[in-house]
mmCIF file of C-alpha atoms (C1' of nucleotides) in Angstrom:
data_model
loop_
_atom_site.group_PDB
_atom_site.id
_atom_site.type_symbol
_atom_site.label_atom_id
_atom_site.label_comp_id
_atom_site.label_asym_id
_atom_site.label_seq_id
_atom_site.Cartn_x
_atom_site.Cartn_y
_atom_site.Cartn_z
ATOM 1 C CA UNK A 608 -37.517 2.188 -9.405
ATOM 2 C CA UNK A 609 -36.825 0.734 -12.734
ATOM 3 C CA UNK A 610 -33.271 0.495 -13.281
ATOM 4 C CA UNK A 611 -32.077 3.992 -11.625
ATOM 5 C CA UNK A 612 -28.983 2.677 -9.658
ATOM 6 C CA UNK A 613 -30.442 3.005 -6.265
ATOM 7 C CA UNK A 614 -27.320 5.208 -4.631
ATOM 8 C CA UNK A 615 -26.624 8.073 -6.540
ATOM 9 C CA UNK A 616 -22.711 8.559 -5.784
ATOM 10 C CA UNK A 617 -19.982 8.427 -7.408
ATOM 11 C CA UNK A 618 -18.480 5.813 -5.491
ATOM 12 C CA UNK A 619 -15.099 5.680 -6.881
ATOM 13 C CA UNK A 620 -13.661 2.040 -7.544
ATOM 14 C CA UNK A 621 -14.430 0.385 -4.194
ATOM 15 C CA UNK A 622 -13.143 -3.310 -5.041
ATOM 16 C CA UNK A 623 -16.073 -5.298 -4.297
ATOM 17 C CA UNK A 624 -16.132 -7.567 -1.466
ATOM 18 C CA UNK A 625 -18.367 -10.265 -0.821
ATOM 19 C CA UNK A 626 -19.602 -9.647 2.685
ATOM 20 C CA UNK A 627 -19.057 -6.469 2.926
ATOM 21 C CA UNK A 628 -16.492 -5.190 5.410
ATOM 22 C CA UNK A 629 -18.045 -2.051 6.474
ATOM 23 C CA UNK A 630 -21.579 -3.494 6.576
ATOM 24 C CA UNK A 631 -20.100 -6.404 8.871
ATOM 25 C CA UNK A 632 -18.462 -4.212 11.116
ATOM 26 C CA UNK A 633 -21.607 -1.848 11.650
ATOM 27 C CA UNK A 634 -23.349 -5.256 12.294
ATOM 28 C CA UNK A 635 -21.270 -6.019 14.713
ATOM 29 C CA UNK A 636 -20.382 -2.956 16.610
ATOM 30 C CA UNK A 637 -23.981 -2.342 17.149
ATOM 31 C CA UNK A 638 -24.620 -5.712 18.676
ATOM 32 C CA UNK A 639 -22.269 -4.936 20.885
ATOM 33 C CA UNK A 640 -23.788 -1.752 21.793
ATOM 34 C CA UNK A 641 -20.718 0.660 21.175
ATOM 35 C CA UNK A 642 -21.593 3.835 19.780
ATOM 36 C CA UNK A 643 -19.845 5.087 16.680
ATOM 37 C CA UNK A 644 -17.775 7.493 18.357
ATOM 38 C CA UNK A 645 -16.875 5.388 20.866
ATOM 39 C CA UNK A 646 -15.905 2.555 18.808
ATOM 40 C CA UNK A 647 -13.659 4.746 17.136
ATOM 41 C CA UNK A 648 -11.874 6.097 20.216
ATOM 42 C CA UNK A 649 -11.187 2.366 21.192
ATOM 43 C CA UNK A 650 -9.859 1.836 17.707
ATOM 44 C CA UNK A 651 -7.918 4.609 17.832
ATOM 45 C CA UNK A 652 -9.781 6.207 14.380
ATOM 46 C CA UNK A 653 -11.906 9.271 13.692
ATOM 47 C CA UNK A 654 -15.327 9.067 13.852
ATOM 48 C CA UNK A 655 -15.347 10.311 10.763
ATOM 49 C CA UNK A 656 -13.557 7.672 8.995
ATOM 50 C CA UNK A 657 -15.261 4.718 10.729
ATOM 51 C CA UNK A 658 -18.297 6.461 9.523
ATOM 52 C CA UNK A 659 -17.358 5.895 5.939
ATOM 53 C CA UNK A 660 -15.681 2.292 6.378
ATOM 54 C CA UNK A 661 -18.908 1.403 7.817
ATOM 55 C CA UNK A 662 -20.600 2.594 4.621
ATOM 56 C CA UNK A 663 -18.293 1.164 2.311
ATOM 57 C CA UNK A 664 -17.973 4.497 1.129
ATOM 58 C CA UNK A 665 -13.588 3.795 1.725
ATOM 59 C CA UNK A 666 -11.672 3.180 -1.343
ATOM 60 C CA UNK A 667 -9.771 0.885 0.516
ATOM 61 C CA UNK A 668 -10.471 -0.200 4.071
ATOM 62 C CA UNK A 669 -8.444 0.543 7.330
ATOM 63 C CA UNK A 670 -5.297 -1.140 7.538
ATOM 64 C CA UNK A 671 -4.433 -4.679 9.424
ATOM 65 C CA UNK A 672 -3.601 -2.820 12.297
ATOM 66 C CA UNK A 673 -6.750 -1.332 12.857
ATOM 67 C CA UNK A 674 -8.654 -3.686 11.476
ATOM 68 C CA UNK A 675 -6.328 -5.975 14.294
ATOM 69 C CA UNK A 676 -7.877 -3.694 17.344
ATOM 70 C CA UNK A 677 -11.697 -3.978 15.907
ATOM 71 C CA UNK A 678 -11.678 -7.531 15.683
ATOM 72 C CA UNK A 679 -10.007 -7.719 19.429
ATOM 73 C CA UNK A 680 -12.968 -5.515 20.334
ATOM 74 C CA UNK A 681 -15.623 -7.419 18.807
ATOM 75 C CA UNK A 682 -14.363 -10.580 19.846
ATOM 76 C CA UNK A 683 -14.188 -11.690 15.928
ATOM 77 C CA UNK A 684 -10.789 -13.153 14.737
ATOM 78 C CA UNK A 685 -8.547 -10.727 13.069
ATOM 79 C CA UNK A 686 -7.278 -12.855 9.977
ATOM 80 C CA UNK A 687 -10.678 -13.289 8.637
ATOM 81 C CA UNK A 688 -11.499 -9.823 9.472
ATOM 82 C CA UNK A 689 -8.208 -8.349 8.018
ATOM 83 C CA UNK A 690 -9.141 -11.169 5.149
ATOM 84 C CA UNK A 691 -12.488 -10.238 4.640
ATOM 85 C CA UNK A 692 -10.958 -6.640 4.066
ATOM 86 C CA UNK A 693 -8.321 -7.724 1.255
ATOM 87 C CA UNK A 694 -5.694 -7.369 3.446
ATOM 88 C CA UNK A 695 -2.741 -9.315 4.970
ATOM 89 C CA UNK A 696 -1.744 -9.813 8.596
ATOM 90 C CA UNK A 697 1.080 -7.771 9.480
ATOM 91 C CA UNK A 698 3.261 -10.505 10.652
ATOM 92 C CA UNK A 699 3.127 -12.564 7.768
ATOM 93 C CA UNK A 700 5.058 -10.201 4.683
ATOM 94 C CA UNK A 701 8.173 -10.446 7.508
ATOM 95 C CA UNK A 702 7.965 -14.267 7.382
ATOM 96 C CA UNK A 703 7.733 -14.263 4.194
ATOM 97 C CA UNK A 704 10.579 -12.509 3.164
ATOM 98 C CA UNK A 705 12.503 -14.552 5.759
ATOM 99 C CA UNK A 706 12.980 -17.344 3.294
ATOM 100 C CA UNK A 707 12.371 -15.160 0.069
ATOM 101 C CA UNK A 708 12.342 -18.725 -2.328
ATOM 102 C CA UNK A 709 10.807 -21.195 0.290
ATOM 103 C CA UNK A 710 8.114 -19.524 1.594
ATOM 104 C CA UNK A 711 6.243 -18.270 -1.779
ATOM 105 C CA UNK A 712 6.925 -21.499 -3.344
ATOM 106 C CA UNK A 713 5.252 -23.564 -0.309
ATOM 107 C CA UNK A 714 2.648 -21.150 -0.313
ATOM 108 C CA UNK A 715 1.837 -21.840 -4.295
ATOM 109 C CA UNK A 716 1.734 -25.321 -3.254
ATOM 110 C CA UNK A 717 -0.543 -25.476 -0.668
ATOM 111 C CA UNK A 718 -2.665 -23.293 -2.845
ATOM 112 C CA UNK A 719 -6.256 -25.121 -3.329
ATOM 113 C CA UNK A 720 -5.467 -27.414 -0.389
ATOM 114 C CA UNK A 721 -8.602 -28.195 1.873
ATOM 115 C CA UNK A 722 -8.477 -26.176 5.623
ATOM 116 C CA UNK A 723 -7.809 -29.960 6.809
ATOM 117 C CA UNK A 724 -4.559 -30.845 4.563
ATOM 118 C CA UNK A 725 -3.574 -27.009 5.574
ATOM 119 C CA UNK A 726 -4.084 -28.474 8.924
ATOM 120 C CA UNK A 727 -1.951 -31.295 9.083
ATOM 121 C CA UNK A 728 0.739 -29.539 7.484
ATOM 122 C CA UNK A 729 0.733 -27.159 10.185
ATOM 123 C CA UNK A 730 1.027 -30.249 12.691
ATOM 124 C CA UNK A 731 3.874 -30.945 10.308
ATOM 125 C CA UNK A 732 5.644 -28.085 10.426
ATOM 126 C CA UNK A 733 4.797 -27.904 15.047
ATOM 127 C CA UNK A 734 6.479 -31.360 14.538
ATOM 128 C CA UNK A 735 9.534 -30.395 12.929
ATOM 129 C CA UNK A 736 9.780 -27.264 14.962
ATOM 130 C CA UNK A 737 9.821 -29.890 18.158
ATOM 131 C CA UNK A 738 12.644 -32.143 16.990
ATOM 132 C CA UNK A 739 15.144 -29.707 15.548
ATOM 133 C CA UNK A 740 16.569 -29.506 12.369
ATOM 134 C CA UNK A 741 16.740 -33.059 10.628
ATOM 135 C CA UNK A 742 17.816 -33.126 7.247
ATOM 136 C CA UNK B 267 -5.422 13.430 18.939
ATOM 137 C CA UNK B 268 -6.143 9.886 17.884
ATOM 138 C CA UNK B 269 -3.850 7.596 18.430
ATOM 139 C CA UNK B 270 -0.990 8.366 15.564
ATOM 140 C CA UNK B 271 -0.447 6.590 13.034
ATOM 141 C CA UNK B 272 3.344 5.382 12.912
ATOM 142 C CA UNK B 273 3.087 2.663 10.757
ATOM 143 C CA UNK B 274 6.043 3.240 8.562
ATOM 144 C CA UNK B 275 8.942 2.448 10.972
ATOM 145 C CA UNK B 276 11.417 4.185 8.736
ATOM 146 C CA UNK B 277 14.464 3.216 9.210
ATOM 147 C CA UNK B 278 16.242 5.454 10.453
ATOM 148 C CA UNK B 279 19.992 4.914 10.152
ATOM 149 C CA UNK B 280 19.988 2.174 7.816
ATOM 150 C CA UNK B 281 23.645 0.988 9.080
ATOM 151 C CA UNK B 282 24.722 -0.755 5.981
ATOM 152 C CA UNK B 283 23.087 -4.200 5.077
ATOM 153 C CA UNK B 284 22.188 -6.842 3.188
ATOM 154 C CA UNK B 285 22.637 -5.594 -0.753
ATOM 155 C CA UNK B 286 20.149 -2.310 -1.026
ATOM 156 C CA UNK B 287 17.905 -2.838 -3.629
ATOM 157 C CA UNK B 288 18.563 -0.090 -5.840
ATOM 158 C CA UNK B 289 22.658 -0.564 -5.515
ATOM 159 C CA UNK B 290 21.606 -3.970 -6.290
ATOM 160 C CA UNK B 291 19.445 -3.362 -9.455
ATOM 161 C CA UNK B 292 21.792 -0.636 -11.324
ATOM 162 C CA UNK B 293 24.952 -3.315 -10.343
ATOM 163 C CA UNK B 294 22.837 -5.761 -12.736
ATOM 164 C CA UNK B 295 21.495 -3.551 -15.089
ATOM 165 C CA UNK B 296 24.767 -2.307 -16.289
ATOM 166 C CA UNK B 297 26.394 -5.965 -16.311
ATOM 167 C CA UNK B 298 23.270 -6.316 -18.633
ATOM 168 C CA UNK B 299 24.478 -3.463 -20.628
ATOM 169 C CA UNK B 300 21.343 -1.264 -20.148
ATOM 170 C CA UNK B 301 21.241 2.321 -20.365
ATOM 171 C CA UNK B 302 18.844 3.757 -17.310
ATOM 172 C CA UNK B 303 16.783 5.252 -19.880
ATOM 173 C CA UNK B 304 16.821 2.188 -21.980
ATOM 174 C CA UNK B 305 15.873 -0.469 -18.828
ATOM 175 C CA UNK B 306 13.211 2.462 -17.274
ATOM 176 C CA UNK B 307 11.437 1.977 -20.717
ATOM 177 C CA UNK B 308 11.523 -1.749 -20.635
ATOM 178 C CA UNK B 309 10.019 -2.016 -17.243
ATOM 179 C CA UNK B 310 7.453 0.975 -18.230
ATOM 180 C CA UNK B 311 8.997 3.747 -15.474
ATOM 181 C CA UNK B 312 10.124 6.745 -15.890
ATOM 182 C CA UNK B 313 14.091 7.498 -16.123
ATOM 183 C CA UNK B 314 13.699 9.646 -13.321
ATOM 184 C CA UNK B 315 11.976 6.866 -10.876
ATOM 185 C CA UNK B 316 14.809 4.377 -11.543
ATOM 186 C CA UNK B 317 17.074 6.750 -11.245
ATOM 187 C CA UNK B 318 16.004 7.561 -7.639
ATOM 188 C CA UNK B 319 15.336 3.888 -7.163
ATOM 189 C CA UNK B 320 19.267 2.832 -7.984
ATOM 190 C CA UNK B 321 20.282 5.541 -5.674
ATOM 191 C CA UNK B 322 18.426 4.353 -3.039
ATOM 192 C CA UNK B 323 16.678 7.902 -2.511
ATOM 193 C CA UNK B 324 12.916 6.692 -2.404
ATOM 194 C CA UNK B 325 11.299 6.023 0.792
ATOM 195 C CA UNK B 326 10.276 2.770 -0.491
ATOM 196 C CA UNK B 327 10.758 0.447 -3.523
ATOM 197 C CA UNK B 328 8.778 0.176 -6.783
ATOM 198 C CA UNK B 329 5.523 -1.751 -6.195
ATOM 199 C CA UNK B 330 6.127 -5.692 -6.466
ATOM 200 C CA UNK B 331 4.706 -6.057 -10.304
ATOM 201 C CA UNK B 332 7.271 -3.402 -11.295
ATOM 202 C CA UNK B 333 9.904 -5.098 -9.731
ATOM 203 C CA UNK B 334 8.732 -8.976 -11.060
ATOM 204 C CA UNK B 335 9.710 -7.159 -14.691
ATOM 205 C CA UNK B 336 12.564 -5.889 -13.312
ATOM 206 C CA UNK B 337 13.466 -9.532 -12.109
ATOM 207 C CA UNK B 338 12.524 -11.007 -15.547
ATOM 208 C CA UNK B 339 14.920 -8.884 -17.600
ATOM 209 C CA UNK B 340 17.726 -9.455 -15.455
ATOM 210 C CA UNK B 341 17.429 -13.009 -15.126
ATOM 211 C CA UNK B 342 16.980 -13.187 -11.841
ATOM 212 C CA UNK B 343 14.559 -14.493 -9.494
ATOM 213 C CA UNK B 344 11.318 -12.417 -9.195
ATOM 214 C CA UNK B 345 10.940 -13.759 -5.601
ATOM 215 C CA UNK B 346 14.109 -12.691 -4.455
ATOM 216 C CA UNK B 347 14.245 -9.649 -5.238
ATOM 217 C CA UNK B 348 10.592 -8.502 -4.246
ATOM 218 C CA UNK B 349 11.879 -9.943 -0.884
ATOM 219 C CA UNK B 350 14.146 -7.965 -1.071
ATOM 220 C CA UNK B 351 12.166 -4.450 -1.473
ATOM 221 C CA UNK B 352 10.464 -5.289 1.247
ATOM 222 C CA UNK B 353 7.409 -6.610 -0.464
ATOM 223 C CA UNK B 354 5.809 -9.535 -0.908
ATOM 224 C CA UNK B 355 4.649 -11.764 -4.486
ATOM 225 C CA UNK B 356 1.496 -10.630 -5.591
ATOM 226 C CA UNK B 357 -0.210 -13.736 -5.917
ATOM 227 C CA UNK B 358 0.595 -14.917 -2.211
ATOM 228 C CA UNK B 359 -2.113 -12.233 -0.862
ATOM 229 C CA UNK B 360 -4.779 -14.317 -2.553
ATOM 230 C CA UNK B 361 -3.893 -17.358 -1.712
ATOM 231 C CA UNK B 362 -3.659 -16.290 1.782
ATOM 232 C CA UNK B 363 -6.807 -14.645 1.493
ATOM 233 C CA UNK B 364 -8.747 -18.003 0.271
ATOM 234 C CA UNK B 365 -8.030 -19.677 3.768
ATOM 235 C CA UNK B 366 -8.331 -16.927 5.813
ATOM 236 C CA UNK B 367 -7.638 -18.701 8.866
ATOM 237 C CA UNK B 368 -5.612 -21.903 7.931
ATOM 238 C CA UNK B 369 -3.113 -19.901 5.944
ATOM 239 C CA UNK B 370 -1.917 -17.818 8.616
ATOM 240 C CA UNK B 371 -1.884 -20.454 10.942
ATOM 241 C CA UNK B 372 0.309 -22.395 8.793
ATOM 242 C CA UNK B 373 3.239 -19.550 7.780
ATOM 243 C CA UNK B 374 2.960 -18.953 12.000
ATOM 244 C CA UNK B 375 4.188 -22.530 12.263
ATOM 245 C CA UNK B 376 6.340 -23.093 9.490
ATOM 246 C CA UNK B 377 8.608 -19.889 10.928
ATOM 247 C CA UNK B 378 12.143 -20.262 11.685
ATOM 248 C CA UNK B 379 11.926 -23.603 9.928
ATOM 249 C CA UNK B 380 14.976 -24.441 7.647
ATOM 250 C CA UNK B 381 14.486 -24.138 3.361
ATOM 251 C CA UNK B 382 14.904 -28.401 4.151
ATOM 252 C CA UNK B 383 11.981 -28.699 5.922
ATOM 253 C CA UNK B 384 10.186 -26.090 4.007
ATOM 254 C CA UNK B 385 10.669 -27.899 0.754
ATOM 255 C CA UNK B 386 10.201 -31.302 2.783
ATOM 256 C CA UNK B 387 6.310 -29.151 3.145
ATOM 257 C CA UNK B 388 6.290 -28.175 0.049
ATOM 258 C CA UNK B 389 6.733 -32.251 -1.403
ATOM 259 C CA UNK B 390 4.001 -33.044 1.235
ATOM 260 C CA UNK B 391 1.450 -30.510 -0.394
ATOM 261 C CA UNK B 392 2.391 -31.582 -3.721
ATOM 262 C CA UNK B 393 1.140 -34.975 -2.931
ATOM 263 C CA UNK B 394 -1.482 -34.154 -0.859
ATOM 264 C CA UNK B 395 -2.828 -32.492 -4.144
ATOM 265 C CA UNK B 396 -2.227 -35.418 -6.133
ATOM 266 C CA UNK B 397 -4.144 -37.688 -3.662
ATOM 267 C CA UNK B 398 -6.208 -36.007 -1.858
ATOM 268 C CA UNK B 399 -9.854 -34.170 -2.694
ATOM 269 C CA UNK B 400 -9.542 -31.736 -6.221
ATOM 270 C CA UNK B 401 -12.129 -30.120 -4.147
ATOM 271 C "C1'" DC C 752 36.144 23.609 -33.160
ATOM 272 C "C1'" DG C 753 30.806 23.409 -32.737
ATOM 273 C "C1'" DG C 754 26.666 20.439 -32.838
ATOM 274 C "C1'" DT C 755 24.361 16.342 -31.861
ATOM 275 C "C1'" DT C 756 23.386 12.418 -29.117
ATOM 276 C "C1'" DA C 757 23.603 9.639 -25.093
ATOM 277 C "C1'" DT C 758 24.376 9.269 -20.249
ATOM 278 C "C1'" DG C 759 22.466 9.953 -15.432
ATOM 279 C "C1'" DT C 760 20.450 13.561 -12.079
ATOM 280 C "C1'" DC C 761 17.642 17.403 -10.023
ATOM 281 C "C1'" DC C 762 13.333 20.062 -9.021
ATOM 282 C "C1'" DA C 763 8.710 20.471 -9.356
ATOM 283 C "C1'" DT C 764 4.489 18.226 -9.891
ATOM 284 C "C1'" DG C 765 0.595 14.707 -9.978
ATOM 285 C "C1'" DT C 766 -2.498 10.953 -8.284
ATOM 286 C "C1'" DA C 767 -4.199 7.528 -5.038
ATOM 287 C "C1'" DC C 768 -4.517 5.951 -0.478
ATOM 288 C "C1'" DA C 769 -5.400 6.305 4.503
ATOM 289 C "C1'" DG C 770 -7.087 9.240 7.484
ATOM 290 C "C1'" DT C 771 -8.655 13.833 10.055
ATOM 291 C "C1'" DA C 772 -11.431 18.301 11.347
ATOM 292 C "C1'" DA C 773 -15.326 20.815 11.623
ATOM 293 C "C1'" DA C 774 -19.793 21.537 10.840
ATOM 294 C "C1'" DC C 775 -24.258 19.492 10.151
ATOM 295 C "C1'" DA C 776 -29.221 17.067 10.790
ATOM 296 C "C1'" DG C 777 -32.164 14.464 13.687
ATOM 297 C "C1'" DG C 778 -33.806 12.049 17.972
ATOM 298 C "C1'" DG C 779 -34.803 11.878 22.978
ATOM 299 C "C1'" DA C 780 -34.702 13.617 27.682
ATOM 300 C "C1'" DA C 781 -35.433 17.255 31.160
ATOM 301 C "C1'" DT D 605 -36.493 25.114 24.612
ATOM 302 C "C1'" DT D 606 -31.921 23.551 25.496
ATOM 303 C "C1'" DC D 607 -28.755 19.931 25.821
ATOM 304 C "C1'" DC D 608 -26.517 15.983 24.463
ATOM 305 C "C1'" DC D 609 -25.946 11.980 21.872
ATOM 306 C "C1'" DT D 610 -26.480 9.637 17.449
ATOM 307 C "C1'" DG D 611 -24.420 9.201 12.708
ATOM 308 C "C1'" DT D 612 -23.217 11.888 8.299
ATOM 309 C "C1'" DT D 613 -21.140 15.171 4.860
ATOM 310 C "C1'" DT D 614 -17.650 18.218 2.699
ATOM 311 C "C1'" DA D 615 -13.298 19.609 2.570
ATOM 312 C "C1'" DC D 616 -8.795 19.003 3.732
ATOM 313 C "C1'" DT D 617 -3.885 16.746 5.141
ATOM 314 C "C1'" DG D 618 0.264 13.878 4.630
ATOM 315 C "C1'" DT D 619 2.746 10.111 2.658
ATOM 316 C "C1'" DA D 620 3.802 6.665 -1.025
ATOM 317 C "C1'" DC D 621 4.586 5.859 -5.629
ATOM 318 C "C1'" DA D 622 5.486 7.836 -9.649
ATOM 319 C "C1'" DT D 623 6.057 11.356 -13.893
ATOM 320 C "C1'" DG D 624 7.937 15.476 -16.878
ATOM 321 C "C1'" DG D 625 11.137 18.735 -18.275
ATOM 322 C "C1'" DA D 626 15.254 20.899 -17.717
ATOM 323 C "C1'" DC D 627 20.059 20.250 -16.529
ATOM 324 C "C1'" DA D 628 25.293 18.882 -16.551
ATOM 325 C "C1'" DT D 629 28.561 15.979 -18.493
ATOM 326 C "C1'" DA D 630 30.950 13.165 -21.682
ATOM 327 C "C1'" DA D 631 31.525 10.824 -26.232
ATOM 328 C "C1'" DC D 632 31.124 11.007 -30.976
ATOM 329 C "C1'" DC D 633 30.991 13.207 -35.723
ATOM 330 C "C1'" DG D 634 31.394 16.675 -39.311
#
DNA sequence: CGGTTATGTCCATGTACAGTAAACAGGGAA
DNA sequence: TTCCCTGTTTACTGTACATGGACATAACCG
């Protein structure tokens, strides 16, 4: 077992995630006793397919939507799910491109920024939502 | 027989809009004095593609990068027109990604705001970086 | 006039991504 | 044994994003 690359596939490019998604969701899924097949008729996926995102064997993994109905099923939260799968919620690209220039540029600033600062700019923003436009 | 997939949510009629990208590009492209060929090479795409692109005959626009070049021979903002396309900056996934909770939360509040209070966020970050922890 | 060069466009094709279908191997239970 | 349930493998599909080569047209040059 010297240096002989354990898995012998070919595994294409598979950008490597930390903790795995696959591996998480197998963790998971099992703890909650579903069975593969019936996991992926909740879903709303093959078998097949949940089979190989469960292996990592995916080039890429399912998309937020999906990934959206597995976290609702295994009580997880879907951004850090559809996070932990490279992915972006599917609500946030339309509010986005709802202020094309604001919204990247806050987002570049608030880059770095501790989950607390993020925090109270969110209480911010509730504020500002509350009282109306200013300005 | 699982549930289908219609994630694309063409649109159908596409009653006429906000500038269409592709109208868009070739209107600045030839105020630039480009030749198709001559931009397509520029931006490293193929005549053809941009071709298709400025008719708006592709199902959906070049991929965000492609565009950013687009953006930066043109003189005009990369942001804007990615927004445009339909896409979204290719740095914002990342950031979004590093706080996969917090950042989500945040673009949830901060929707609907004005570009005021946006940029009144934005100045708030900005300090908060000066100030606060460099983490 | 004919030949070359430049313009944009069409048809066919290619590659990667997201996902499916069908068949398979192995473990328990009756 | 037969039956069903588990997960897995190989091969395939359809769409998005993109390319190549041939094509029509017009302008320019001898």
């Amino acid at each position: 077992m010297y240096s002989k690359q354990g898995t012998s596939e070919r595994q294409t490019v598979m950008t490597a995630q930390k903790p795995k998604f696959g591996t998480f969701i197998r963790e998971r899924r099992t703890a909650r006793g579903y069975s593969l097949r019936r996991f992926a008729e909740l879903v709303g996926i093959s078998p097949t397919y949940l089979s190989h995102v469960e292996q990592d064997k995916v080039d890429s993994p399912p998309t937020a939507d999906r990934i959206q109905k597995m976290a609702e099923l295994l009580g997880e939260s879907a951004d850090e799910l559809i996070a932990m799968a490279g992915r972006v919620p599917e609500d946030l690209p339309k509010i986005i491109q709802s202020q094309p220039e604001a919204m990247p540029a806050l987002l570049r600033a608030v880059k770095g920024l501790t989950p607390e600062q993020l925090k109270k700019l969110q209480d911010q923003a509730a504020k500002m939502r509350k009282e109306g436009d200013p300005s």
